[in-house]
Amino acid sequence: MNYLELAGTLVGLAYLWLEYKASIYLWIASIIMPAIYIVVYYQAGLYADFGINIYYLLASVYGWIAWRYQKKGQETTEAQESGIGYLPLRTLPILLFLFGVLFAGIGFILVCYTDSTVPWFDSFTTALSVIALWMLAKKYVEQWLAWILVDIVCCGLYFYKDLYFTAILYGFYTVIAIFGFLKWKRLIKAEQ
């Protein structure tokens, strides 16, 4: 049994609950979880996932700051408006382009410079996760749709790599992401 993977899974479950609740404390779990998974993914030879967890650590600090200080330096509280919104349509082509560049670039690096056995799947989930985490920091409801796709692919990928706890965690992520998407849509409707 990989106790480090199990610990990461438990922190991941806490993260899921906090993200579903749109709680600012999701960012604390979002700092702890990648610190654990940096080691897990490196040991499993999932180098893009290893690398993205370094990004997750840095992006989580940004997410904490973005959520904590939503209005030009004014501190906000959970009782104030959630700030959840929809992705502006003009942003979608930019995000799709960035996804394509990241996917191709990471895939190329993994194929040419690592012994990865799943370079393109690893690249796909990593590139889309970069986009989804940015969308989460901006509180766009569509981030859930990106996470649903990432979670489904990761679930299969982690079973393939014998990371069973993590695969089960990503199965939970998929279900929670569906409910999170619906909840965030209700929050937007309630604020209008």
PDB file of C-alpha atoms in Angstrom:
ATOM      1  CA  MET A   1       0.000   0.000   0.000  1.00  0.00           C
ATOM      2  CA  ASN A   2       1.339   3.425  -0.930  1.00  0.00           C
ATOM      3  CA  TYR A   3       0.620   5.538   2.163  1.00  0.00           C
ATOM      4  CA  LEU A   4       1.682   8.725   0.442  1.00  0.00           C
ATOM      5  CA  GLU A   5      -0.855   8.118  -2.322  1.00  0.00           C
ATOM      6  CA  LEU A   6      -3.526   7.386   0.308  1.00  0.00           C
ATOM      7  CA  ALA A   7      -2.699  10.644   2.145  1.00  0.00           C
ATOM      8  CA  GLY A   8      -2.947  12.556  -1.139  1.00  0.00           C
ATOM      9  CA  THR A   9      -6.307  10.910  -1.797  1.00  0.00           C
ATOM     10  CA  LEU A  10      -7.662  11.979   1.601  1.00  0.00           C
ATOM     11  CA  VAL A  11      -6.496  15.556   1.101  1.00  0.00           C
ATOM     12  CA  GLY A  12      -8.029  15.394  -2.383  1.00  0.00           C
ATOM     13  CA  LEU A  13     -11.395  14.432  -0.915  1.00  0.00           C
ATOM     14  CA  ALA A  14     -11.222  17.419   1.440  1.00  0.00           C
ATOM     15  CA  TYR A  15     -10.329  19.604  -1.554  1.00  0.00           C
ATOM     16  CA  LEU A  16     -13.357  18.303  -3.456  1.00  0.00           C
ATOM     17  CA  TRP A  17     -15.717  19.156  -0.638  1.00  0.00           C
ATOM     18  CA  LEU A  18     -14.251  22.655  -0.244  1.00  0.00           C
ATOM     19  CA  GLU A  19     -14.384  23.309  -4.001  1.00  0.00           C
ATOM     20  CA  TYR A  20     -17.982  22.126  -4.160  1.00  0.00           C
ATOM     21  CA  LYS A  21     -18.824  24.569  -1.359  1.00  0.00           C
ATOM     22  CA  ALA A  22     -16.889  27.341  -3.175  1.00  0.00           C
ATOM     23  CA  SER A  23     -14.887  27.816   0.032  1.00  0.00           C
ATOM     24  CA  ILE A  24     -11.671  29.815  -0.035  1.00  0.00           C
ATOM     25  CA  TYR A  25     -10.088  27.052   2.056  1.00  0.00           C
ATOM     26  CA  LEU A  26      -9.972  24.827  -1.017  1.00  0.00           C
ATOM     27  CA  TRP A  27      -6.697  26.604  -1.767  1.00  0.00           C
ATOM     28  CA  ILE A  28      -5.053  25.270   1.420  1.00  0.00           C
ATOM     29  CA  ALA A  29      -5.848  21.702   0.372  1.00  0.00           C
ATOM     30  CA  SER A  30      -4.747  22.704  -3.135  1.00  0.00           C
ATOM     31  CA  ILE A  31      -1.295  23.492  -1.747  1.00  0.00           C
ATOM     32  CA  ILE A  32      -0.933  20.339   0.363  1.00  0.00           C
ATOM     33  CA  MET A  33      -2.227  17.858  -2.225  1.00  0.00           C
ATOM     34  CA  PRO A  34       0.263  18.700  -5.012  1.00  0.00           C
ATOM     35  CA  ALA A  35       3.135  18.598  -2.541  1.00  0.00           C
ATOM     36  CA  ILE A  36       2.224  14.960  -1.908  1.00  0.00           C
ATOM     37  CA  TYR A  37       1.505  14.072  -5.537  1.00  0.00           C
ATOM     38  CA  ILE A  38       4.798  15.496  -6.802  1.00  0.00           C
ATOM     39  CA  VAL A  39       6.444  12.445  -5.248  1.00  0.00           C
ATOM     40  CA  VAL A  40       3.680   9.973  -6.193  1.00  0.00           C
ATOM     41  CA  TYR A  41       3.616  10.945  -9.868  1.00  0.00           C
ATOM     42  CA  TYR A  42       7.395  11.028 -10.209  1.00  0.00           C
ATOM     43  CA  GLN A  43       7.603   7.498  -8.807  1.00  0.00           C
ATOM     44  CA  ALA A  44       4.887   6.363 -11.257  1.00  0.00           C
ATOM     45  CA  GLY A  45       6.651   7.913 -14.266  1.00  0.00           C
ATOM     46  CA  LEU A  46       3.849  10.419 -14.908  1.00  0.00           C
ATOM     47  CA  TYR A  47       6.216  13.277 -15.596  1.00  0.00           C
ATOM     48  CA  ALA A  48       3.703  15.802 -16.906  1.00  0.00           C
ATOM     49  CA  ASP A  49       1.506  15.188 -13.864  1.00  0.00           C
ATOM     50  CA  PHE A  50       4.633  15.597 -11.727  1.00  0.00           C
ATOM     51  CA  GLY A  51       5.347  18.914 -13.427  1.00  0.00           C
ATOM     52  CA  ILE A  52       1.813  20.201 -13.240  1.00  0.00           C
ATOM     53  CA  ASN A  53       1.799  19.697  -9.494  1.00  0.00           C
ATOM     54  CA  ILE A  54       4.583  22.245  -9.246  1.00  0.00           C
ATOM     55  CA  TYR A  55       2.325  24.557 -11.256  1.00  0.00           C
ATOM     56  CA  TYR A  56      -0.579  23.687  -8.917  1.00  0.00           C
ATOM     57  CA  LEU A  57       1.447  24.807  -5.907  1.00  0.00           C
ATOM     58  CA  LEU A  58       2.193  28.171  -7.502  1.00  0.00           C
ATOM     59  CA  ALA A  59      -1.281  28.604  -8.984  1.00  0.00           C
ATOM     60  CA  SER A  60      -2.861  27.788  -5.628  1.00  0.00           C
ATOM     61  CA  VAL A  61      -1.082  30.726  -4.057  1.00  0.00           C
ATOM     62  CA  TYR A  62      -2.453  32.894  -6.880  1.00  0.00           C
ATOM     63  CA  GLY A  63      -5.929  31.401  -6.383  1.00  0.00           C
ATOM     64  CA  TRP A  64      -5.826  32.127  -2.660  1.00  0.00           C
ATOM     65  CA  ILE A  65      -4.880  35.753  -3.310  1.00  0.00           C
ATOM     66  CA  ALA A  66      -7.431  36.149  -6.121  1.00  0.00           C
ATOM     67  CA  TRP A  67     -10.249  34.814  -3.947  1.00  0.00           C
ATOM     68  CA  ARG A  68      -9.127  36.589  -0.781  1.00  0.00           C
ATOM     69  CA  TYR A  69      -8.846  40.017  -2.405  1.00  0.00           C
ATOM     70  CA  GLN A  70     -11.550  40.061  -5.037  1.00  0.00           C
ATOM     71  CA  LYS A  71     -12.136  43.796  -5.263  1.00  0.00           C
ATOM     72  CA  LYS A  72      -9.032  45.940  -5.809  1.00  0.00           C
ATOM     73  CA  GLY A  73      -7.313  45.204  -2.533  1.00  0.00           C
ATOM     74  CA  GLN A  74     -10.435  45.009  -0.396  1.00  0.00           C
ATOM     75  CA  GLU A  75     -10.579  41.913   1.755  1.00  0.00           C
ATOM     76  CA  THR A  76     -13.686  39.858   1.159  1.00  0.00           C
ATOM     77  CA  THR A  77     -15.443  37.352   3.352  1.00  0.00           C
ATOM     78  CA  GLU A  78     -17.374  34.214   2.556  1.00  0.00           C
ATOM     79  CA  ALA A  79     -20.580  36.007   3.467  1.00  0.00           C
ATOM     80  CA  GLN A  80     -20.077  38.446   0.612  1.00  0.00           C
ATOM     81  CA  GLU A  81     -21.011  37.800  -2.983  1.00  0.00           C
ATOM     82  CA  SER A  82     -19.404  34.643  -4.390  1.00  0.00           C
ATOM     83  CA  GLY A  83     -18.124  36.302  -7.569  1.00  0.00           C
ATOM     84  CA  ILE A  84     -18.889  33.193  -9.644  1.00  0.00           C
ATOM     85  CA  GLY A  85     -19.601  33.913 -13.298  1.00  0.00           C
ATOM     86  CA  TYR A  86     -19.535  32.585 -16.831  1.00  0.00           C
ATOM     87  CA  LEU A  87     -16.477  32.489 -19.083  1.00  0.00           C
ATOM     88  CA  PRO A  88     -16.595  35.387 -21.550  1.00  0.00           C
ATOM     89  CA  LEU A  89     -16.994  33.968 -25.069  1.00  0.00           C
ATOM     90  CA  ARG A  90     -14.136  36.131 -26.358  1.00  0.00           C
ATOM     91  CA  THR A  91     -11.809  34.258 -23.951  1.00  0.00           C
ATOM     92  CA  LEU A  92     -12.671  30.790 -25.287  1.00  0.00           C
ATOM     93  CA  PRO A  93     -10.546  30.927 -28.503  1.00  0.00           C
ATOM     94  CA  ILE A  94      -7.552  32.105 -26.491  1.00  0.00           C
ATOM     95  CA  LEU A  95      -7.955  29.237 -24.020  1.00  0.00           C
ATOM     96  CA  LEU A  96      -8.373  26.686 -26.825  1.00  0.00           C
ATOM     97  CA  PHE A  97      -5.228  27.991 -28.508  1.00  0.00           C
ATOM     98  CA  LEU A  98      -3.279  27.844 -25.223  1.00  0.00           C
ATOM     99  CA  PHE A  99      -4.553  24.328 -24.617  1.00  0.00           C
ATOM    100  CA  GLY A 100      -3.363  23.246 -28.080  1.00  0.00           C
ATOM    101  CA  VAL A 101       0.080  24.766 -27.595  1.00  0.00           C
ATOM    102  CA  LEU A 102       0.468  23.218 -24.138  1.00  0.00           C
ATOM    103  CA  PHE A 103      -0.802  19.821 -25.292  1.00  0.00           C
ATOM    104  CA  ALA A 104       1.570  19.684 -28.275  1.00  0.00           C
ATOM    105  CA  GLY A 105       4.525  21.094 -26.364  1.00  0.00           C
ATOM    106  CA  ILE A 106       4.197  18.855 -23.325  1.00  0.00           C
ATOM    107  CA  GLY A 107       3.503  15.828 -25.523  1.00  0.00           C
ATOM    108  CA  PHE A 108       6.604  16.525 -27.608  1.00  0.00           C
ATOM    109  CA  ILE A 109       8.780  16.853 -24.494  1.00  0.00           C
ATOM    110  CA  LEU A 110       7.408  13.636 -23.011  1.00  0.00           C
ATOM    111  CA  VAL A 111       7.893  11.666 -26.234  1.00  0.00           C
ATOM    112  CA  CYS A 112      11.403  12.948 -26.935  1.00  0.00           C
ATOM    113  CA  TYR A 113      12.933  13.363 -23.490  1.00  0.00           C
ATOM    114  CA  THR A 114      11.278  10.918 -21.071  1.00  0.00           C
ATOM    115  CA  ASP A 115      10.474   7.251 -20.760  1.00  0.00           C
ATOM    116  CA  SER A 116       6.762   7.982 -20.329  1.00  0.00           C
ATOM    117  CA  THR A 117       4.523   5.136 -21.454  1.00  0.00           C
ATOM    118  CA  VAL A 118       1.497   7.443 -21.805  1.00  0.00           C
ATOM    119  CA  PRO A 119       2.886  10.734 -23.120  1.00  0.00           C
ATOM    120  CA  TRP A 120      -0.181  12.001 -24.968  1.00  0.00           C
ATOM    121  CA  PHE A 121      -2.723  11.133 -22.274  1.00  0.00           C
ATOM    122  CA  ASP A 122      -0.419  12.664 -19.667  1.00  0.00           C
ATOM    123  CA  SER A 123      -0.002  15.740 -21.849  1.00  0.00           C
ATOM    124  CA  PHE A 124      -3.760  16.055 -22.462  1.00  0.00           C
ATOM    125  CA  THR A 125      -4.711  15.998 -18.785  1.00  0.00           C
ATOM    126  CA  THR A 126      -1.885  18.323 -17.854  1.00  0.00           C
ATOM    127  CA  ALA A 127      -2.643  20.924 -20.523  1.00  0.00           C
ATOM    128  CA  LEU A 128      -6.359  20.944 -19.772  1.00  0.00           C
ATOM    129  CA  SER A 129      -5.681  21.102 -16.015  1.00  0.00           C
ATOM    130  CA  VAL A 130      -3.595  24.251 -16.502  1.00  0.00           C
ATOM    131  CA  ILE A 131      -6.552  25.887 -18.246  1.00  0.00           C
ATOM    132  CA  ALA A 132      -9.099  24.571 -15.720  1.00  0.00           C
ATOM    133  CA  LEU A 133      -7.141  25.801 -12.695  1.00  0.00           C
ATOM    134  CA  TRP A 134      -6.871  29.282 -14.206  1.00  0.00           C
ATOM    135  CA  MET A 135     -10.629  29.218 -14.802  1.00  0.00           C
ATOM    136  CA  LEU A 136     -11.184  28.149 -11.178  1.00  0.00           C
ATOM    137  CA  ALA A 137      -9.081  31.065  -9.920  1.00  0.00           C
ATOM    138  CA  LYS A 138     -11.303  33.360 -12.003  1.00  0.00           C
ATOM    139  CA  LYS A 139     -14.437  31.596 -10.661  1.00  0.00           C
ATOM    140  CA  TYR A 140     -15.803  30.673 -14.079  1.00  0.00           C
ATOM    141  CA  VAL A 141     -18.509  28.011 -13.831  1.00  0.00           C
ATOM    142  CA  GLU A 142     -17.191  26.300 -17.000  1.00  0.00           C
ATOM    143  CA  GLN A 143     -14.092  25.230 -15.090  1.00  0.00           C
ATOM    144  CA  TRP A 144     -16.201  22.318 -13.876  1.00  0.00           C
ATOM    145  CA  LEU A 145     -16.706  21.101 -17.455  1.00  0.00           C
ATOM    146  CA  ALA A 146     -12.954  21.090 -18.036  1.00  0.00           C
ATOM    147  CA  TRP A 147     -12.419  19.216 -14.769  1.00  0.00           C
ATOM    148  CA  ILE A 148     -15.037  16.610 -15.692  1.00  0.00           C
ATOM    149  CA  LEU A 149     -13.110  15.780 -18.869  1.00  0.00           C
ATOM    150  CA  VAL A 150      -9.757  15.777 -17.048  1.00  0.00           C
ATOM    151  CA  ASP A 151     -11.137  13.575 -14.276  1.00  0.00           C
ATOM    152  CA  ILE A 152     -12.583  10.961 -16.635  1.00  0.00           C
ATOM    153  CA  VAL A 153      -9.317  10.642 -18.567  1.00  0.00           C
ATOM    154  CA  CYS A 154      -7.234  10.637 -15.370  1.00  0.00           C
ATOM    155  CA  CYS A 155      -9.374   7.910 -13.832  1.00  0.00           C
ATOM    156  CA  GLY A 156      -8.505   5.550 -16.669  1.00  0.00           C
ATOM    157  CA  LEU A 157      -4.894   6.701 -16.803  1.00  0.00           C
ATOM    158  CA  TYR A 158      -4.301   6.106 -13.092  1.00  0.00           C
ATOM    159  CA  PHE A 159      -5.882   2.655 -13.170  1.00  0.00           C
ATOM    160  CA  TYR A 160      -3.550   1.860 -16.066  1.00  0.00           C
ATOM    161  CA  LYS A 161      -0.565   3.060 -13.993  1.00  0.00           C
ATOM    162  CA  ASP A 162      -1.696   1.018 -10.929  1.00  0.00           C
ATOM    163  CA  LEU A 163      -2.501   4.115  -8.864  1.00  0.00           C
ATOM    164  CA  TYR A 164      -5.758   2.669  -7.620  1.00  0.00           C
ATOM    165  CA  PHE A 165      -6.472   5.098  -4.756  1.00  0.00           C
ATOM    166  CA  THR A 166      -5.859   8.012  -7.064  1.00  0.00           C
ATOM    167  CA  ALA A 167      -8.018   6.486  -9.805  1.00  0.00           C
ATOM    168  CA  ILE A 168     -10.874   6.091  -7.334  1.00  0.00           C
ATOM    169  CA  LEU A 169     -10.316   9.675  -6.160  1.00  0.00           C
ATOM    170  CA  TYR A 170     -10.641  10.895  -9.750  1.00  0.00           C
ATOM    171  CA  GLY A 171     -13.836   8.862 -10.098  1.00  0.00           C
ATOM    172  CA  PHE A 172     -15.169  10.830  -7.115  1.00  0.00           C
ATOM    173  CA  TYR A 173     -13.839  14.013  -8.699  1.00  0.00           C
ATOM    174  CA  THR A 174     -15.930  13.308 -11.793  1.00  0.00           C
ATOM    175  CA  VAL A 175     -19.126  12.882  -9.809  1.00  0.00           C
ATOM    176  CA  ILE A 176     -18.460  15.912  -7.589  1.00  0.00           C
ATOM    177  CA  ALA A 177     -17.541  18.007 -10.641  1.00  0.00           C
ATOM    178  CA  ILE A 178     -20.952  17.288 -12.139  1.00  0.00           C
ATOM    179  CA  PHE A 179     -22.671  18.332  -8.921  1.00  0.00           C
ATOM    180  CA  GLY A 180     -20.311  21.303  -8.552  1.00  0.00           C
ATOM    181  CA  PHE A 181     -21.198  22.537 -12.019  1.00  0.00           C
ATOM    182  CA  LEU A 182     -24.903  22.375 -11.174  1.00  0.00           C
ATOM    183  CA  LYS A 183     -24.395  24.038  -7.786  1.00  0.00           C
ATOM    184  CA  TRP A 184     -22.329  26.911  -9.186  1.00  0.00           C
ATOM    185  CA  LYS A 185     -25.004  27.497 -11.843  1.00  0.00           C
ATOM    186  CA  ARG A 186     -27.588  27.702  -9.041  1.00  0.00           C
ATOM    187  CA  LEU A 187     -25.376  30.154  -7.137  1.00  0.00           C
ATOM    188  CA  ILE A 188     -25.215  32.412 -10.205  1.00  0.00           C
ATOM    189  CA  LYS A 189     -28.972  32.230 -10.609  1.00  0.00           C
ATOM    190  CA  ALA A 190     -29.510  33.029  -6.916  1.00  0.00           C
ATOM    191  CA  GLU A 191     -27.246  36.093  -7.135  1.00  0.00           C
ATOM    192  CA  GLN A 192     -29.181  37.449 -10.113  1.00  0.00           C
TER     193      GLN A 192
END
